Structure formats: structure tokens, C-alpha cells
Amino acid sequence: MSNLAGVLFDMDGTLLDSEKLWDVAVYELAEHLGGEMTTAIRHSLIGSSGPNALKIIFEAFDLQPYPAALDDAGRWLEKRVTELFENGIPWRPGAKDALAMVRDSGLSTALVTNTKRSLTEYGLDTIGREYFDVTVCGDEVDNGKPAADPYLRAVRLLGLAAQACLAIEDSPTGTLSAEAAGCSVLIVPCEIAVPDGPGRAFRESLVGLELAHLHEAMR
């Protein structure tokens, strides 16, 4: 058995199939800003924190990233995502059973997301707060994913060493964040592919995930 002591779950695209709702919101935001959301731009946003995503959009549309303009776009996007989340957020396949399995194992658990707290609470309404010892949101750290900050905060709150934790992620951005913090990573791609790399473990789905698979993913 490995030294695994904690499992750190990403939210959007990993536990919840919420990227499809974000799709609706960011495409509508692009129209609101007078730009055109391409597939390439959309893919570059996956896993990004809110501020980083807005900067990517403004740069792609040749808009000046004035603070007031970014704030207005951020409020518009949050309002639209809130409306979509209030109608319910679908699960990713196998995610609910995977959470229950990890909880029953006695391992420490955390939710580590780039989504801001106000929107994450809607996700937690679906997932269930009882599955996590701690939750870390994108607006609770200085730098969101791909920086190490979110995962470093999670392991600190859990009182664990990063090397004893396994992050479960779906995106390149989240994977880089977990690796930068020193965590092992189990990658279950959702909307976009994640490149292979040293120590990275992959699964096609969370369906059928067992405790042994988590130990095997520890590098």
C-alpha cells in the first residue's frame, strides 16, 4: 500500500458535468462583449480561475482589460452561471460512488476548485458537503490553478503533506496546479485531453473506481 492519506477532488468537469453549463454562459458572454467564442478559446478557459478566464477572453477579443470592464464582465458571467446552476447541475459518471467510496475508506478529503465560493456553494448543494473535510475555492487564494496555491491551502488545512495526497482532476490546468503543490494526480479527462507526463495516472471514467486504484496512482 502507498502512503496515501488524503484525496483532493476538483469540481467542474471532475465531480460535476458543469462545464456544459459554463459553455452556455461563456458563449453568451462573448456575444455580450461583441466577440466570437471559438472552440480554441473555450478550451483555453477550461480549468482557469475566473480572473484568468476573463483576461484570456479580453485578450482574444482585443479588448482593453480595464479593471472596471473586467469587473462588469465578471458580474455578468456570475449572474448567468448562477441562473444555470440554480436549475441543477448534473453529475459526472461514477462521481457520486467514488466520493462515497473515498469517504467510507477513512481518508481525508477536500474539494479544490478554481470556481469562486458563491458559485461553489451551488455545486455543494448537489454534491453534499458531508463528503469533504475542507473546501478551497478560487477566490480564497492569491493565485488560482495552474498555480499551486489552491492545493497547498487544501493540504495545509487538512494537516497533511502534499506528497501523501492524491488529486483527482480533469484538466491540464488543474493537473499542473496539483503537481506544482507536490501532489500525485489521477486524471479523468472531460472536455479536453490532458498530456501524459511523468507520474501522471489516467482513467477514462470514475465509474468503478476502487481504493486500490487510488493507491496505484500515487507516484
Short mmCIF file of C-alpha atoms in Angstrom, two decimals:
data_model
loop_
_atom_site.label_atom_id
_atom_site.label_comp_id
_atom_site.label_asym_id
_atom_site.label_seq_id
_atom_site.Cartn_x
_atom_site.Cartn_y
_atom_site.Cartn_z
CA MET A 1 0.00 0.00 0.00
CA SER A 2 1.10 3.58 -0.62
CA ASN A 3 1.42 6.45 1.84
CA LEU A 4 -1.93 7.88 0.67
CA ALA A 5 -3.62 9.94 3.40
CA GLY A 6 -5.87 12.38 1.54
CA VAL A 7 -7.86 12.68 -1.68
CA LEU A 8 -8.41 16.12 -3.19
CA PHE A 9 -11.25 16.43 -5.68
CA ASP A 10 -11.64 19.05 -8.39
CA MET A 11 -15.27 20.03 -9.01
CA ASP A 12 -16.12 21.27 -12.52
CA GLY A 13 -15.63 18.52 -15.06
CA THR A 14 -14.47 16.04 -12.41
CA LEU A 15 -17.36 15.58 -9.99
CA LEU A 16 -19.97 17.67 -11.80
CA ASP A 17 -20.67 17.90 -15.53
CA SER A 18 -20.87 21.65 -15.11
CA GLU A 19 -18.54 22.62 -17.95
CA LYS A 20 -21.52 22.32 -20.29
CA LEU A 21 -23.32 24.98 -18.25
CA TRP A 22 -20.20 27.15 -18.29
CA ASP A 23 -20.23 26.67 -22.09
CA VAL A 24 -23.62 28.36 -22.30
CA ALA A 25 -22.52 31.24 -20.09
CA VAL A 26 -19.17 31.99 -21.76
CA TYR A 27 -20.61 31.81 -25.27
CA GLU A 28 -23.31 34.26 -24.21
CA LEU A 29 -20.69 36.45 -22.53
CA ALA A 30 -18.72 36.54 -25.79
CA GLU A 31 -21.81 37.78 -27.61
CA HIS A 32 -22.41 40.32 -24.84
CA LEU A 33 -18.86 41.61 -25.30
CA GLY A 34 -19.17 41.75 -29.08
CA GLY A 35 -16.73 38.92 -29.74
CA GLU A 36 -16.91 35.39 -31.10
CA MET A 37 -16.18 32.46 -28.82
CA THR A 38 -14.24 29.86 -30.79
CA THR A 39 -13.61 26.28 -29.73
CA ALA A 40 -9.94 27.08 -29.20
CA ILE A 41 -10.70 30.00 -26.89
CA ARG A 42 -13.27 27.97 -24.97
CA HIS A 43 -10.80 25.12 -24.45
CA SER A 44 -8.21 27.57 -23.15
CA LEU A 45 -10.66 28.61 -20.43
CA ILE A 46 -11.28 25.13 -19.02
CA GLY A 47 -9.93 24.85 -15.51
CA SER A 48 -8.99 28.53 -15.31
CA SER A 49 -9.86 30.77 -12.40
CA GLY A 50 -12.44 33.49 -13.02
CA PRO A 51 -9.95 36.38 -13.28
CA ASN A 52 -7.64 34.41 -15.59
CA ALA A 53 -10.53 33.34 -17.79
CA LEU A 54 -11.71 36.92 -18.21
CA LYS A 55 -8.19 38.05 -19.11
CA ILE A 56 -7.99 35.31 -21.76
CA ILE A 57 -11.35 36.40 -23.22
CA PHE A 58 -10.44 40.09 -23.28
CA GLU A 59 -7.11 39.35 -24.95
CA ALA A 60 -8.76 37.09 -27.54
CA PHE A 61 -11.30 39.81 -28.40
CA ASP A 62 -8.71 42.61 -28.42
CA LEU A 63 -10.48 44.35 -25.55
CA GLN A 64 -8.62 46.54 -23.10
CA PRO A 65 -8.56 44.79 -19.70
CA TYR A 66 -9.59 47.85 -17.73
CA PRO A 67 -10.48 46.89 -14.13
CA ALA A 68 -14.00 48.29 -14.44
CA ALA A 69 -14.61 46.37 -17.67
CA LEU A 70 -13.30 43.12 -16.18
CA ASP A 71 -15.46 43.63 -13.09
CA ASP A 72 -18.56 44.22 -15.23
CA ALA A 73 -17.87 41.10 -17.29
CA GLY A 74 -17.25 39.09 -14.13
CA ARG A 75 -20.54 40.16 -12.59
CA TRP A 76 -22.38 39.39 -15.83
CA LEU A 77 -20.83 35.92 -16.02
CA GLU A 78 -21.51 35.11 -12.37
CA LYS A 79 -25.15 36.15 -12.70
CA ARG A 80 -25.63 33.93 -15.76
CA VAL A 81 -23.84 30.92 -14.25
CA THR A 82 -25.88 31.31 -11.07
CA GLU A 83 -29.08 31.16 -13.12
CA LEU A 84 -27.88 27.99 -14.83
CA PHE A 85 -26.66 26.35 -11.62
CA GLU A 86 -29.96 27.07 -9.86
CA ASN A 87 -31.67 24.77 -12.35
CA GLY A 88 -29.50 21.85 -11.24
CA ILE A 89 -26.03 20.56 -12.07
CA PRO A 90 -25.54 17.05 -13.48
CA TRP A 91 -23.00 14.59 -12.05
CA ARG A 92 -20.03 13.17 -13.92
CA PRO A 93 -20.35 9.38 -14.38
CA GLY A 94 -19.29 7.45 -11.31
CA ALA A 95 -18.51 10.56 -9.27
CA LYS A 96 -21.10 10.03 -6.54
CA ASP A 97 -20.00 6.44 -5.91
CA ALA A 98 -16.34 7.50 -5.97
CA LEU A 99 -16.97 10.12 -3.29
CA ALA A 100 -18.80 7.63 -1.10
CA MET A 101 -16.02 5.06 -1.52
CA VAL A 102 -13.32 7.53 -0.51
CA ARG A 103 -15.37 8.80 2.44
CA ASP A 104 -16.00 5.28 3.69
CA SER A 105 -12.28 4.49 3.45
CA GLY A 106 -11.48 6.98 6.21
CA LEU A 107 -9.11 9.03 4.06
CA SER A 108 -9.11 12.81 4.49
CA THR A 109 -10.93 14.64 1.72
CA ALA A 110 -11.04 18.11 0.20
CA LEU A 111 -12.78 19.91 -2.62
CA VAL A 112 -10.28 22.09 -4.50
CA THR A 113 -11.83 24.24 -7.21
CA ASN A 114 -10.98 27.35 -9.20
CA THR A 115 -14.64 28.36 -9.02
CA LYS A 116 -15.41 31.21 -6.60
CA ARG A 117 -17.11 30.44 -3.30
CA SER A 118 -20.51 31.92 -4.17
CA LEU A 119 -20.86 29.57 -7.16
CA THR A 120 -19.19 26.60 -5.49
CA GLU A 121 -21.94 26.60 -2.88
CA TYR A 122 -24.41 25.66 -5.62
CA GLY A 123 -22.16 22.77 -6.56
CA LEU A 124 -22.00 21.67 -2.94
CA ASP A 125 -25.81 21.71 -2.81
CA THR A 126 -25.68 18.95 -5.43
CA ILE A 127 -22.61 17.05 -4.23
CA GLY A 128 -23.15 17.19 -0.46
CA ARG A 129 -20.88 18.98 1.97
CA GLU A 130 -20.58 15.89 4.14
CA TYR A 131 -18.11 14.36 1.70
CA PHE A 132 -15.39 16.91 2.43
CA ASP A 133 -13.29 17.80 5.45
CA VAL A 134 -12.32 21.10 3.83
CA THR A 135 -13.22 23.07 0.70
CA VAL A 136 -10.98 25.54 -1.14
CA CYS A 137 -12.27 27.96 -3.78
CA GLY A 138 -10.54 30.08 -6.38
CA ASP A 139 -11.26 33.37 -4.65
CA GLU A 140 -9.76 32.14 -1.36
CA VAL A 141 -6.15 32.02 -2.59
CA ASP A 142 -3.82 34.62 -4.09
CA ASN A 143 -3.37 32.66 -7.31
CA GLY A 144 -5.74 30.09 -8.76
CA LYS A 145 -4.86 27.00 -10.76
CA PRO A 146 -2.44 26.36 -12.51
CA ALA A 147 -0.56 27.91 -9.56
CA ALA A 148 -0.04 25.58 -6.61
CA ASP A 149 -1.92 27.83 -4.16
CA PRO A 150 -5.30 26.02 -4.07
CA TYR A 151 -3.79 22.61 -3.41
CA LEU A 152 -1.24 23.97 -0.95
CA ARG A 153 -4.08 25.56 1.02
CA ALA A 154 -6.05 22.31 0.99
CA VAL A 155 -3.21 20.15 2.31
CA ARG A 156 -2.38 22.76 4.93
CA LEU A 157 -5.99 22.81 6.15
CA LEU A 158 -6.03 19.01 6.25
CA GLY A 159 -2.74 18.95 8.14
CA LEU A 160 -1.18 16.60 5.60
CA ALA A 161 1.94 16.55 3.47
CA ALA A 162 1.24 17.14 -0.21
CA GLN A 163 3.24 14.01 -1.03
CA ALA A 164 0.64 11.98 0.87
CA CYS A 165 -2.27 13.37 -1.16
CA LEU A 166 -3.82 12.38 -4.47
CA ALA A 167 -5.63 15.00 -6.57
CA ILE A 168 -8.36 13.89 -8.96
CA GLU A 169 -8.50 16.29 -11.90
CA ASP A 170 -9.90 16.57 -15.43
CA SER A 171 -7.94 19.44 -17.00
CA PRO A 172 -4.35 20.39 -17.84
CA THR A 173 -4.71 23.50 -15.66
CA GLY A 174 -5.76 21.55 -12.59
CA THR A 175 -3.15 18.88 -13.18
CA LEU A 176 -0.36 21.47 -13.28
CA SER A 177 -1.65 23.01 -10.05
CA ALA A 178 -1.70 19.71 -8.17
CA GLU A 179 1.74 18.74 -9.44
CA ALA A 180 3.18 22.13 -8.51
CA ALA A 181 1.93 21.59 -4.95
CA GLY A 182 3.63 18.20 -4.78
CA CYS A 183 0.52 16.01 -5.02
CA SER A 184 0.12 12.89 -7.12
CA VAL A 185 -2.60 13.22 -9.76
CA LEU A 186 -5.24 10.87 -11.13
CA ILE A 187 -6.57 12.39 -14.34
CA VAL A 188 -10.06 11.68 -15.69
CA PRO A 189 -10.34 13.91 -18.79
CA CYS A 190 -13.69 15.54 -19.52
CA GLU A 191 -13.83 18.21 -22.22
CA ILE A 192 -10.19 18.28 -23.36
CA ALA A 193 -7.26 15.89 -23.39
CA VAL A 194 -4.52 16.10 -20.78
CA PRO A 195 -0.98 15.30 -21.97
CA ASP A 196 0.78 12.29 -20.50
CA GLY A 197 3.69 13.03 -18.20
CA PRO A 198 5.93 11.53 -15.53
CA GLY A 199 3.94 10.20 -12.61
CA ARG A 200 0.54 11.02 -14.12
CA ALA A 201 -2.12 8.32 -13.79
CA PHE A 202 -5.19 8.22 -16.06
CA ARG A 203 -8.68 6.74 -16.07
CA GLU A 204 -11.40 7.07 -18.68
CA SER A 205 -14.07 7.45 -16.01
CA LEU A 206 -14.70 7.43 -12.27
CA VAL A 207 -17.08 4.52 -12.82
CA GLY A 208 -15.77 1.50 -10.93
CA LEU A 209 -13.09 3.46 -9.05
CA GLU A 210 -11.75 1.46 -6.10
CA LEU A 211 -9.43 2.26 -3.22
CA ALA A 212 -6.69 0.14 -4.80
CA HIS A 213 -6.76 2.39 -7.87
CA LEU A 214 -6.04 5.41 -5.69
CA HIS A 215 -3.04 3.75 -4.09
CA GLU A 216 -1.77 2.70 -7.53
CA ALA A 217 -1.95 6.32 -8.72
CA MET A 218 0.45 7.54 -6.02
CA ARG A 219 3.84 8.27 -7.55
#
